[in-house]
Coordinates of C-alpha atoms and ligand atoms in Angstrom, one line a residue:
I1 CA -28.2 -4.0 26.8
E2 CA -26.3 -6.5 28.9
V3 CA -23.0 -8.1 28.1
S4 CA -24.7 -11.6 28.0
R5 CA -26.6 -10.3 25.0
I6 CA -23.5 -9.2 23.0
R7 CA -21.8 -11.3 20.4
N8 CA -18.7 -10.1 18.6
F9 CA -17.7 -12.1 15.5
S10 CA -16.0 -12.0 12.2
I11 CA -16.4 -13.7 8.9
V12 CA -13.3 -15.3 7.6
A13 CA -12.8 -17.1 4.3
H14 CA -10.6 -17.6 1.2
V15 CA -11.1 -14.7 -1.2
D16 CA -14.3 -14.9 -3.2
H17 CA -16.0 -17.4 -1.0
G18 CA -18.7 -14.9 -0.1
K19 CA -17.8 -12.8 3.0
S20 CA -19.1 -9.5 1.5
T21 CA -22.3 -11.1 0.2
L22 CA -23.0 -12.7 3.5
A23 CA -22.4 -9.4 5.3
D24 CA -25.0 -7.8 3.1
R25 CA -27.5 -10.5 3.9
L26 CA -26.9 -10.2 7.6
L27 CA -27.5 -6.4 7.4
E28 CA -30.7 -7.0 5.5
L29 CA -32.1 -9.6 7.9
T30 CA -31.5 -7.4 10.9
G31 CA -33.2 -4.5 9.1
T32 CA -29.9 -2.5 9.0
I33 CA -30.3 -2.0 5.2
K34 CA -33.2 -2.6 2.9
P35 CA -33.2 -5.8 0.9
G36 CA -32.2 -5.3 -2.8
T37 CA -29.1 -5.4 -4.8
E38 CA -28.5 -1.7 -4.8
H39 CA -26.8 -1.9 -1.5
A40 CA -24.5 -4.6 -2.8
Q41 CA -21.5 -5.0 -0.6
V42 CA -22.1 -2.1 1.7
L43 CA -19.1 -2.9 3.9
D44 CA -16.8 -2.5 0.9
Q45 CA -16.8 1.2 1.2
L46 CA -13.5 2.2 -0.4
Q47 CA -13.4 2.7 -4.2
V48 CA -10.4 0.5 -4.5
E49 CA -12.4 -2.3 -2.8
R50 CA -15.2 -2.1 -5.2
E51 CA -12.9 -2.0 -8.2
R52 CA -10.8 -4.9 -7.2
G53 CA -13.5 -6.8 -5.5
I54 CA -11.5 -7.3 -2.4
T55 CA -11.9 -6.1 1.1
V56 CA -9.1 -3.9 2.4
K57 CA -10.2 -2.4 5.6
A58 CA -11.9 -4.2 8.3
V59 CA -15.3 -2.5 9.0
T60 CA -17.8 -3.1 11.7
A61 CA -21.6 -3.3 11.7
S62 CA -23.7 -3.6 14.9
L63 CA -26.8 -5.6 14.2
N64 CA -30.0 -5.9 16.4
Y65 CA -31.5 -9.4 16.4
T66 CA -34.3 -10.9 18.5
Y67 CA -33.9 -14.6 19.5
N68 CA -36.2 -16.4 21.9
N69 CA -37.8 -13.0 22.8
E70 CA -34.4 -11.6 23.9
K71 CA -32.8 -8.7 22.1
Y72 CA -29.2 -9.3 21.1
L73 CA -26.5 -6.9 19.8
L74 CA -24.4 -8.7 17.2
N75 CA -21.2 -6.9 16.2
L76 CA -20.0 -8.1 12.8
I77 CA -16.4 -7.2 12.1
D78 CA -15.8 -7.7 8.4
T79 CA -12.2 -8.7 7.6
P80 CA -10.2 -8.6 4.4
G81 CA -9.5 -11.9 2.7
H82 CA -6.1 -11.4 1.1
V83 CA -2.9 -12.7 2.6
D84 CA -1.4 -9.2 2.5
F85 CA -4.0 -8.0 4.9
A86 CA -3.7 -10.9 7.3
N87 CA -2.7 -8.4 10.0
E88 CA -6.0 -6.5 9.6
V89 CA -7.6 -9.9 10.3
V90 CA -5.4 -10.4 13.3
R91 CA -6.3 -6.9 14.6
S92 CA -10.0 -7.5 14.3
V93 CA -9.9 -10.9 16.0
T94 CA -8.7 -9.2 19.2
A95 CA -12.3 -7.9 19.6
C96 CA -14.0 -11.2 18.5
Q97 CA -14.9 -14.3 20.4
G98 CA -15.8 -16.3 17.3
V99 CA -15.7 -16.5 13.5
I100 CA -18.0 -17.8 10.8
M101 CA -15.5 -19.7 8.6
L102 CA -17.0 -19.7 5.1
V103 CA -16.0 -22.3 2.5
D104 CA -17.3 -22.3 -1.0
A105 CA -19.3 -25.6 -1.4
N106 CA -18.1 -25.8 -5.0
E107 CA -14.4 -24.9 -4.6
G108 CA -13.8 -26.5 -1.3
V109 CA -10.9 -25.9 1.1
Q110 CA -8.3 -23.5 -0.2
A111 CA -4.9 -22.3 1.0
Q112 CA -6.4 -19.3 2.8
T113 CA -9.0 -21.4 4.5
V114 CA -6.0 -23.2 6.1
A115 CA -4.5 -19.8 7.1
V116 CA -7.7 -18.3 8.6
H117 CA -8.5 -21.6 10.4
S118 CA -5.1 -21.6 12.1
L119 CA -5.4 -18.0 13.0
A120 CA -8.8 -18.6 14.7
K121 CA -7.4 -21.6 16.6
R122 CA -4.4 -19.6 17.8
N123 CA -6.7 -17.0 19.2
N124 CA -9.0 -19.5 20.8
L125 CA -12.0 -18.4 18.8
T126 CA -15.1 -20.4 18.4
I127 CA -15.3 -21.5 14.7
I128 CA -18.7 -21.9 13.0
P129 CA -17.8 -23.9 9.8
T130 CA -20.2 -22.8 7.1
L131 CA -20.5 -24.0 3.5
N132 CA -21.6 -21.2 1.2
K133 CA -23.0 -21.2 -2.4
V134 CA -25.0 -24.4 -1.9
D135 CA -27.3 -23.0 -4.6
L136 CA -24.7 -23.7 -7.3
P137 CA -25.6 -26.8 -9.3
R138 CA -22.0 -28.0 -8.9
A139 CA -21.9 -27.5 -5.2
D140 CA -20.9 -30.7 -3.4
P141 CA -21.5 -30.1 0.4
D142 CA -20.7 -33.7 1.4
K143 CA -17.3 -33.6 -0.4
V144 CA -16.4 -30.3 1.3
K145 CA -17.6 -31.6 4.7
A146 CA -15.2 -34.6 4.2
Q147 CA -12.4 -32.1 3.3
L148 CA -13.1 -30.1 6.5
N149 CA -13.0 -33.3 8.5
S150 CA -9.7 -34.5 6.9
V151 CA -7.9 -31.2 7.1
F152 CA -9.2 -29.7 10.3
K153 CA -10.9 -32.6 12.1
I154 CA -14.2 -30.7 12.0
D155 CA -17.3 -32.8 12.8
P156 CA -19.5 -32.8 9.6
K157 CA -22.6 -32.5 11.9
S158 CA -21.4 -29.1 13.1
V159 CA -21.2 -27.7 9.6
L160 CA -23.9 -25.3 8.4
S161 CA -25.0 -24.8 4.8
I162 CA -26.0 -21.5 3.3
S163 CA -26.4 -19.5 0.2
A164 CA -25.4 -15.9 0.9
K165 CA -26.6 -15.0 -2.6
K166 CA -30.1 -16.5 -2.2
G167 CA -30.4 -15.8 1.5
W168 CA -30.8 -19.5 2.4
G169 CA -29.9 -20.5 5.9
I170 CA -29.0 -17.1 7.2
Q171 CA -31.4 -17.2 10.2
E172 CA -29.9 -20.6 11.3
L173 CA -26.5 -19.0 11.0
L174 CA -27.4 -16.1 13.2
E175 CA -28.8 -18.4 15.8
A176 CA -25.6 -20.4 15.7
V177 CA -23.7 -17.1 16.3
I178 CA -25.8 -16.5 19.4
C179 CA -25.8 -20.1 20.7
R180 CA -22.2 -21.2 19.9
I181 CA -20.1 -18.1 20.3
P182 CA -19.6 -17.1 24.0
Q183 CA -20.3 -13.6 25.3
P184 CA -17.3 -11.2 25.6
S185 CA -15.3 -11.9 28.7
V186 CA -14.9 -8.5 30.1
D187 CA -15.0 -6.6 33.4
S188 CA -18.3 -4.7 33.5
K189 CA -17.6 -3.1 36.9
G190 CA -14.0 -1.8 36.5
Y191 CA -12.7 1.5 35.2
F192 CA -13.3 2.3 31.6
K193 CA -10.7 0.8 29.3
A194 CA -10.9 0.3 25.5
H195 CA -8.6 -1.1 22.9
I196 CA -8.3 0.7 19.6
I197 CA -8.7 -1.6 16.6
D198 CA -9.1 0.9 13.8
T199 CA -8.7 4.7 13.2
W200 CA -9.7 7.0 10.4
H201 CA -9.6 10.7 9.7
D202 CA -12.6 12.9 9.6
K203 CA -12.3 16.4 8.2
Y204 CA -14.3 18.1 10.9
R205 CA -14.1 15.8 13.9
G206 CA -10.4 14.8 13.7
I207 CA -9.4 11.2 14.4
L208 CA -12.2 8.7 14.9
C209 CA -11.5 5.3 16.4
L210 CA -13.1 1.9 16.4
A211 CA -12.8 0.7 20.0
Y212 CA -13.5 -2.6 21.8
I213 CA -14.5 -1.8 25.4
Q214 CA -12.6 -4.2 27.6
S215 CA -13.9 -2.9 31.0
G216 CA -16.3 -0.4 32.5
K217 CA -18.4 1.9 30.5
V218 CA -18.0 5.2 28.6
Q219 CA -20.3 8.2 28.2
V220 CA -20.1 11.3 26.0
G221 CA -18.4 14.0 28.1
Q222 CA -16.3 11.5 30.1
A223 CA -12.8 12.5 31.0
V224 CA -10.3 10.0 29.5
K225 CA -6.6 9.7 28.5
W226 CA -4.5 7.6 26.1
R227 CA -2.2 5.0 27.5
S228 CA 0.5 6.4 25.2
D229 CA 0.3 9.9 26.8
S230 CA -1.3 11.2 29.9
K231 CA -2.8 14.4 28.6
P232 CA -6.5 14.8 29.5
H233 CA -9.2 14.4 26.9
V234 CA -12.9 14.3 26.8
V235 CA -15.1 11.8 24.8
K236 CA -16.9 14.0 22.3
F237 CA -18.3 11.4 19.8
L238 CA -19.7 8.0 20.6
A239 CA -21.7 6.0 18.0
L240 CA -22.7 2.5 16.9
L241 CA -21.7 1.7 13.3
R242 CA -24.6 0.0 11.6
P243 CA -22.4 0.6 9.5
N244 CA -23.7 4.2 9.3
E245 CA -23.1 6.1 12.5
E246 CA -25.9 6.0 15.1
P247 CA -24.9 8.4 17.9
I248 CA -25.3 6.9 21.5
D249 CA -24.7 8.4 24.9
E250 CA -23.2 5.4 26.6
A251 CA -21.6 2.1 25.8
I252 CA -20.6 -0.8 28.0
A253 CA -17.8 -3.4 28.2
G254 CA -18.0 -5.9 25.4
Q255 CA -19.3 -3.4 22.8
V256 CA -17.4 -2.3 19.7
V257 CA -18.1 1.4 19.1
M258 CA -16.8 4.5 17.4
V259 CA -15.2 7.0 19.7
G260 CA -13.7 10.4 19.0
C261 CA -12.1 13.0 21.3
G262 CA -12.3 15.9 18.9
P263 CA -9.8 17.5 16.5
R264 CA -6.9 17.3 18.9
G265 CA -8.1 14.2 20.6
G266 CA -5.6 11.8 19.0
G267 CA -5.8 8.0 18.9
S268 CA -3.9 5.2 17.1
V269 CA -4.3 1.5 16.5
G270 CA -3.1 -0.6 19.4
D271 CA -3.3 2.2 21.9
Q272 CA -5.8 2.2 24.7
L273 CA -8.3 4.8 25.8
L274 CA -8.5 4.8 29.6
D275 CA -10.6 6.4 32.3
K276 CA -8.6 9.4 33.6
E277 CA -8.4 7.7 37.1
L278 CA -6.7 4.6 35.8
A279 CA -2.9 4.4 36.2
Q280 CA -1.0 4.6 33.0
N281 CA 0.9 1.3 33.3
E282 CA -1.9 -0.9 34.7
D283 CA -2.2 -4.1 32.8
A284 CA -1.3 -2.8 29.4
V285 CA -2.0 -5.0 26.5
T286 CA 0.8 -5.6 24.1
V287 CA 0.1 -5.6 20.4
S288 CA 2.6 -7.5 18.4
P289 CA 4.3 -5.2 15.9
V290 CA 3.5 -5.3 12.3
K291 CA 6.0 -7.1 10.1
H292 CA 6.8 -5.3 6.9
M293 CA 7.5 -7.7 4.1
V294 CA 8.0 -5.4 1.2
Y295 CA 9.7 -2.0 0.9
A296 CA 9.5 0.6 -1.9
G297 CA 10.4 4.2 -2.4
I298 CA 7.6 6.7 -3.1
F299 CA 8.5 10.1 -4.7
P300 CA 6.4 13.0 -5.9
A301 CA 6.1 13.2 -9.7
D302 CA 7.4 16.7 -9.3
Q303 CA 9.2 18.1 -6.3
S304 CA 6.8 21.0 -6.0
Q305 CA 4.2 18.4 -5.0
H306 CA 6.2 17.2 -2.1
P307 CA 4.2 19.0 0.6
T308 CA 0.9 17.8 -0.8
L309 CA 2.0 14.3 -1.1
N310 CA 3.5 14.4 2.4
D311 CA 0.1 15.5 3.8
S312 CA -1.7 12.8 1.9
I313 CA 0.7 10.0 2.9
K314 CA 0.3 11.0 6.5
K315 CA -3.5 10.9 6.4
L316 CA -3.5 7.6 4.6
A317 CA -1.0 6.1 7.0
L318 CA -3.2 7.0 9.9
N319 CA -6.0 4.8 8.4
D320 CA -3.7 2.2 7.1
Y321 CA -1.6 1.8 10.2
A322 CA 0.2 -1.2 8.7
V323 CA 2.5 1.0 6.6
A324 CA 5.9 2.2 7.9
V325 CA 6.9 5.6 6.5
T326 CA 10.4 7.1 6.7
P327 CA 11.8 10.0 4.7
D328 CA 14.2 9.1 1.9
S329 CA 16.0 10.9 -0.9
S330 CA 17.6 10.0 -4.2
P331 CA 19.6 12.0 -6.7
A332 CA 17.4 10.9 -9.5
L333 CA 14.0 11.2 -7.8
G334 CA 14.5 13.9 -5.2
Q335 CA 13.0 13.9 -1.8
G336 CA 10.5 11.1 -1.0
W337 CA 9.8 8.3 1.4
R338 CA 10.8 4.7 1.9
I339 CA 7.6 2.8 2.8
G340 CA 7.2 -0.6 4.3
F341 CA 4.2 -2.8 3.3
L342 CA 2.8 -6.1 4.3
G343 CA 3.0 -7.4 0.7
L344 CA 2.7 -6.4 -2.9
L345 CA -1.1 -6.1 -3.0
H346 CA -0.9 -3.9 0.1
L347 CA 1.6 -1.7 -1.8
E348 CA -0.7 -1.5 -4.8
V349 CA -3.7 -0.7 -2.8
F350 CA -1.9 2.0 -0.8
T351 CA -0.8 3.8 -4.0
Q352 CA -4.2 3.4 -5.6
R353 CA -5.9 4.9 -2.5
L354 CA -3.3 7.7 -2.5
L355 CA -4.4 8.5 -6.0
Q356 CA -8.1 8.0 -5.6
E357 CA -8.8 9.4 -2.1
Y358 CA -6.1 12.1 -2.0
K359 CA -5.6 12.8 -5.7
A360 CA -1.8 12.5 -5.1
E361 CA 0.3 11.3 -8.0
A362 CA 3.4 9.4 -7.0
I363 CA 6.3 7.5 -8.5
L364 CA 7.0 4.1 -7.1
T365 CA 10.4 2.3 -7.1
A366 CA 10.8 -1.4 -7.5
P367 CA 9.9 -3.3 -4.3
S368 CA 12.4 -5.2 -2.2
V369 CA 12.3 -7.3 0.9
P370 CA 14.2 -6.5 4.1
Y371 CA 17.5 -8.3 4.8
K372 CA 19.3 -8.7 8.0
V373 CA 23.1 -8.8 8.6
K374 CA 25.3 -9.6 11.6
L375 CA 28.3 -7.4 11.8
K376 CA 31.9 -8.4 12.6
G377 CA 33.1 -6.9 15.8
A378 CA 30.0 -4.7 15.9
K379 CA 31.4 -2.5 18.7
A380 CA 34.3 -1.4 16.4
I381 CA 31.9 0.0 13.8
K382 CA 30.7 3.1 15.5
Q383 CA 27.7 3.9 13.4
Y384 CA 25.9 0.7 14.3
K385 CA 24.8 0.3 17.8
G386 CA 23.5 -3.2 17.7
E387 CA 25.1 -6.4 16.5
E388 CA 22.4 -7.1 13.8
I389 CA 20.8 -4.6 11.6
I390 CA 17.8 -4.8 9.2
V391 CA 18.5 -3.4 5.8
T392 CA 15.5 -2.1 4.0
N393 CA 17.3 -0.3 1.2
P394 CA 20.3 -2.0 -0.6
V395 CA 22.2 1.3 -0.5
H396 CA 22.5 1.0 3.3
L397 CA 24.0 -2.4 3.3
P398 CA 27.3 -2.1 5.1
D399 CA 30.6 -3.0 3.4
A400 CA 31.0 -6.7 2.8
N401 CA 34.2 -6.7 4.9
N402 CA 32.2 -5.8 7.9
I403 CA 29.6 -8.5 7.6
E404 CA 29.8 -11.8 9.3
E405 CA 26.5 -13.3 8.3
Y406 CA 23.7 -12.5 5.9
Y407 CA 20.0 -13.4 6.6
E408 CA 17.0 -13.3 4.3
P409 CA 13.3 -13.5 5.3
F410 CA 11.6 -16.9 4.7
V411 CA 8.0 -17.9 4.6
I412 CA 6.1 -21.1 4.8
G413 CA 4.0 -21.2 1.7
T414 CA 0.8 -23.4 1.6
I415 CA -0.4 -24.5 -1.8
I416 CA -3.6 -26.4 -2.4
T417 CA -3.6 -27.9 -5.9
P418 CA -5.3 -30.5 -8.0
V419 CA -3.1 -33.6 -8.0
E420 CA -2.4 -33.4 -11.8
Y421 CA -0.4 -30.1 -11.2
I422 CA 1.8 -31.4 -8.4
G423 CA 4.8 -31.8 -10.8
A424 CA 4.5 -28.3 -12.2
V425 CA 4.0 -26.7 -8.7
T426 CA 7.0 -28.6 -7.3
S427 CA 9.3 -27.4 -10.2
L428 CA 8.1 -23.8 -9.5
C429 CA 8.9 -24.1 -5.8
I430 CA 12.3 -25.7 -6.4
D431 CA 13.1 -23.0 -9.0
R432 CA 12.3 -20.4 -6.4
R433 CA 14.7 -22.0 -3.9
G434 CA 12.0 -23.7 -1.9
T435 CA 12.5 -26.6 0.5
P436 CA 9.6 -29.0 0.7
L437 CA 7.7 -29.9 4.0
P438 CA 5.5 -33.0 4.2
A439 CA 2.5 -32.9 1.9
S440 CA -0.9 -34.1 2.8
A441 CA -4.1 -35.1 0.9
V442 CA -7.2 -32.8 1.1
D443 CA -9.2 -35.5 -0.7
D444 CA -8.6 -37.8 -3.7
R445 CA -8.3 -34.9 -6.1
M446 CA -6.6 -32.1 -4.1
T447 CA -3.3 -32.0 -2.3
M448 CA -1.8 -29.6 0.2
L449 CA 1.9 -28.9 -0.5
Q450 CA 4.0 -26.8 1.9
Y451 CA 7.4 -25.2 1.2
V452 CA 9.8 -23.1 3.0
L453 CA 10.5 -20.3 0.5
P454 CA 12.6 -17.1 0.5
L455 CA 10.2 -14.2 0.7
S456 CA 12.1 -12.4 -2.1
E457 CA 11.2 -15.2 -4.5
V458 CA 7.5 -15.0 -3.5
V459 CA 6.6 -11.3 -3.4
I460 CA 7.1 -10.4 -7.0
D461 CA 5.2 -12.8 -9.2
F462 CA 4.9 -16.2 -7.5
H463 CA 1.1 -16.1 -7.2
D464 CA 0.6 -15.1 -10.8
T465 CA 2.9 -17.8 -12.0
L466 CA 1.3 -20.4 -9.8
K467 CA -2.1 -19.5 -11.1
S468 CA -1.0 -19.6 -14.8
I469 CA 0.8 -23.0 -14.5
T470 CA -2.3 -24.6 -12.8
S471 CA -4.9 -22.9 -15.0
G472 CA -6.1 -21.0 -11.9
F473 CA -6.9 -24.1 -9.9
A474 CA -4.2 -23.8 -7.2
S475 CA -4.4 -21.5 -4.3
F476 CA -1.6 -20.0 -2.2
D477 CA -1.0 -18.4 1.1
Y478 CA 2.1 -17.8 3.2
Q479 CA 3.0 -17.1 6.7
D480 CA 6.1 -15.6 8.1
H481 CA 9.0 -18.0 9.0
G482 CA 11.5 -15.5 10.2
F483 CA 15.1 -14.7 9.0
H484 CA 17.5 -17.5 8.0
P485 CA 21.2 -17.4 7.0
S486 CA 21.7 -17.0 3.3
S487 CA 24.4 -16.3 0.8
L488 CA 23.8 -12.8 -0.4
V489 CA 25.8 -10.1 -2.1
R490 CA 25.2 -6.5 -3.1
M491 CA 25.3 -6.0 -6.8
D492 CA 26.1 -2.4 -7.9
I493 CA 25.7 -0.8 -11.3
L494 CA 28.5 1.4 -12.7
I495 CA 27.8 3.8 -15.6
N496 CA 31.1 4.8 -17.1
G497 CA 32.8 3.8 -13.9
M498 CA 30.4 5.8 -11.6
L499 CA 28.3 4.1 -9.0
V500 CA 24.5 4.6 -9.4
D501 CA 23.1 4.2 -5.9
E502 CA 19.5 3.8 -7.0
L503 CA 20.3 0.7 -9.0
S504 CA 22.0 -1.4 -6.3
T505 CA 20.3 -4.6 -5.4
I506 CA 20.8 -7.4 -2.9
V507 CA 20.8 -10.8 -4.6
H508 CA 21.3 -14.4 -3.7
T509 CA 24.7 -15.7 -5.1
S510 CA 23.0 -18.4 -7.2
R511 CA 21.1 -15.6 -9.0
L512 CA 24.1 -13.3 -9.4
E513 CA 25.2 -14.1 -13.0
Y514 CA 21.6 -14.1 -14.3
N515 CA 20.6 -10.9 -12.6
A516 CA 23.8 -9.1 -13.6
R517 CA 23.2 -10.0 -17.3
R518 CA 19.6 -9.2 -17.2
L519 CA 20.0 -5.8 -15.5
T520 CA 22.8 -4.6 -17.8
E521 CA 21.0 -5.7 -20.9
K522 CA 17.8 -4.0 -19.8
L523 CA 19.7 -0.7 -19.0
K524 CA 21.3 -0.8 -22.4
E525 CA 17.8 -0.9 -23.9
M526 CA 16.5 1.8 -21.7
I527 CA 19.3 4.4 -21.7
P528 CA 19.1 6.6 -24.9
R529 CA 22.2 6.8 -26.9
Q530 CA 24.6 9.6 -25.9
M531 CA 27.3 11.7 -27.6
V532 CA 29.9 9.5 -25.9
Q533 CA 30.1 5.7 -25.5
V534 CA 28.5 4.4 -22.3
A535 CA 29.8 1.4 -20.4
I536 CA 27.3 -0.3 -18.2
Q537 CA 28.7 -2.7 -15.6
A538 CA 27.3 -5.0 -12.9
V539 CA 29.9 -5.2 -10.1
V540 CA 30.2 -7.2 -6.9
N541 CA 33.0 -6.3 -4.5
G542 CA 35.0 -4.7 -7.3
K543 CA 34.6 -7.6 -9.6
V544 CA 32.7 -7.2 -12.9
F545 CA 30.0 -9.8 -13.6
A546 CA 28.4 -8.4 -16.7
R547 CA 29.1 -5.5 -19.1
E548 CA 27.2 -3.9 -21.9
T549 CA 28.4 -1.0 -24.1
L550 CA 26.1 1.6 -25.6
K551 CA 27.6 3.1 -28.8
A552 CA 27.9 6.8 -29.1
Y553 CA 25.3 8.7 -31.2
R554 CA 24.7 12.3 -31.8
K555 CA 21.1 13.2 -31.3
D556 CA 19.9 16.5 -32.8
V557 CA 16.2 16.8 -32.8
T558 CA 16.2 19.7 -35.2
A559 CA 18.5 18.2 -37.8
K560 CA 15.7 17.2 -40.1
L561 CA 14.1 20.7 -40.1
Y562 CA 15.6 22.9 -42.8
G563 CA 15.6 26.4 -41.4
G564 CA 12.1 27.5 -42.4
D565 CA 9.6 26.9 -39.6
V566 CA 11.0 28.8 -36.6
T567 CA 8.1 28.2 -34.2
R568 CA 8.3 24.4 -34.8
R569 CA 12.0 24.5 -34.2
K570 CA 11.5 26.5 -31.0
K571 CA 8.9 24.1 -29.8
L572 CA 11.1 21.1 -30.4
L573 CA 14.0 22.7 -28.5
K574 CA 11.6 23.5 -25.6
Q575 CA 10.4 19.9 -25.5
Q576 CA 13.9 18.7 -25.5
A577 CA 14.8 21.0 -22.6
E578 CA 11.8 19.8 -20.6
G579 CA 12.7 16.2 -21.3
K580 CA 16.2 17.0 -19.8
K581 CA 14.7 18.1 -16.5
K582 CA 13.4 14.6 -16.0
M583 CA 16.8 13.2 -16.4
R584 CA 19.5 12.3 -13.9
S585 CA 23.0 12.8 -15.0
V586 CA 25.7 10.2 -14.0
A587 CA 29.3 10.8 -15.2
N588 CA 27.8 13.2 -17.7
I589 CA 25.5 10.5 -19.0
R590 CA 21.8 11.6 -19.0
I591 CA 19.5 8.8 -17.8
P592 CA 15.7 9.3 -18.1
R593 CA 14.2 9.2 -14.6
D594 CA 11.8 6.4 -15.5
T595 CA 14.7 4.1 -16.0
F596 CA 15.3 4.0 -12.3
I597 CA 11.7 2.9 -11.8
D598 CA 11.3 0.4 -14.6
V599 CA 14.6 -1.4 -14.8
L600 CA 14.3 -3.3 -11.5
K601 CA 10.9 -4.6 -12.2
R602 CA 10.6 -8.2 -13.4
Ligands
GDP701 P1 -15.5 -12.2 -0.7 O1 -14.3 -12.0 -1.6 O2 -15.4 -13.4 0.2 O3 -16.0 -11.0 -0.1 O4 -16.7 -12.7 -1.7 P2 -17.9 -11.9 -2.3 O5 -19.0 -11.8 -1.3 O6 -17.4 -10.7 -3.0 O7 -18.4 -13.0 -3.4 C1 -17.6 -13.4 -4.5 C2 -18.5 -13.9 -5.6 O8 -19.3 -15.0 -5.2 C3 -19.5 -12.8 -6.0 O9 -19.6 -12.8 -7.4 C4 -20.8 -13.2 -5.4 O10 -22.0 -12.8 -6.1 C5 -20.7 -14.7 -5.4 N1 -21.5 -15.4 -4.3 C6 -21.4 -15.1 -3.0 N2 -22.2 -15.9 -2.3 C7 -22.8 -16.7 -3.2 C8 -23.8 -17.7 -3.1 O11 -24.3 -18.1 -2.0 N3 -24.2 -18.3 -4.3 C9 -23.7 -18.0 -5.5 N4 -24.1 -18.6 -6.5 N5 -22.8 -17.0 -5.6 C10 -22.3 -16.4 -4.5
MG702 MG1 -15.3 -9.1 -0.1

């Protein structure tokens, strides 16, 4: 194979516009898998992907295809569709020269179409605009071509039409991939150098990597090293993914291959694998760091499971490099971790995978976004080295007296909605503290609205609310807009005068009274009555904003049993004792552990 016969591409689209279905068709056409529905969505390998119908991990498939009597190697890098996984998309585009941008010929341009289009543009990728689902009776290719022209200035003549389901137009599409997308621009003669775009863990072979070869070639047995450390390694495993492994002896620049250096061979996303002769610092590529948008605590259901959970989290974090894991502890929940995620769906998928792939049961605390604060006279406050610090856990917010300025993360939200819902969508965005940007028409029925919104107002239930107020017709996507000054305070909860760390939250001042009332009311409902009266207060800088009182009540589980049945009585007492173990006591008040998890959820 020569580099002029290699094409590396991705399929990008709004969720449900047909990426996985198209990937299956491409694999069939190239003889990689046998036609038939049994192989449905072969690239969606994880259980969670099949269950949720979304793609989480980007997976690769190398396809053979003959065009004009020339053999081509087409590397399809499947990418996830959801906003949370945008950075998996970003990562896979580093190995691509072009994308197939699928748009449902019935639904038309959606918010994520806008997002993936701008991503492809920013990375100078060739875009093959493709309408899918043209078999549907309600498909309207001309209308959608006009939308593509008005939103992206795409020439209608360059738009392909396919049905991934029926297999229409697939051949023409593959030919467009060969003719329109350029060959990889790489240095075939130089020393071997490869960029790691994915890693996963194999029980017997250690860490396996998906690598894009940027220069030179690589063979099994070759001496290599990682850019991140200079220790010598040897390439032990080399394979094409079709998507099943097909071992090969050699791979050249421009290829996307699986490499492994054995159980101690290492490897991580963003690192580079180098020929052993290459100097460590020679033209290193820099990968922009992942931005964590949502943080939550994870704790073992039982402390005895801490080592098992630790092991599982480590393995999963290796495959899902987008998570940030730091140890954390809480009086109520014990030893655990604070984990940074790209978004809420990412958080859900991570915990679901933990459960399904590693059989680890974990408790999850309410998610929060990171905040930033600028400190007064930072040098005087010894424990902080810099001027500005990022606060990922409200407990670690410095004292208000030491803070000069608060910042919260904002995003630019893109909403594409039918015109009749503009009013409802606008009210929702204003209610969520949004500031409008200029709107533009997609066509005479659909409008694109953009708002600058605080991330904290978006991560929890914005998407669900948007869907429900627009009967499911509006789509939403967001991109990071950085930290902006904001008016924030830390709200603490006192139980009979004692501070409960786990229940502190950072809130916008306009939300303070509402949140104070809501949280104290909810706690009153959730804390069981005690032998003494319990005062629940929401406090900011020593000032009480809401207060609830839980009346005293003497609870004796055996009171109704008149002597007689000793075993029943013993059993009840034992149950009560076990129940007590899962309690945290604050100022002699016993609070069920679940309270700490549930009370902060919306
Ligand atoms: P993804 O989220 O982009 O990966 O989308 P999928 O490939 O999972 O497809 C979403 C849904 O659209 C599935 O129910 C597919 O069967 C359906 N679908 C995909 N392509 C076509 C098509 O060309 N025609 C029709 N009628 N349905 C399709
Ligand atoms: Mg899919």
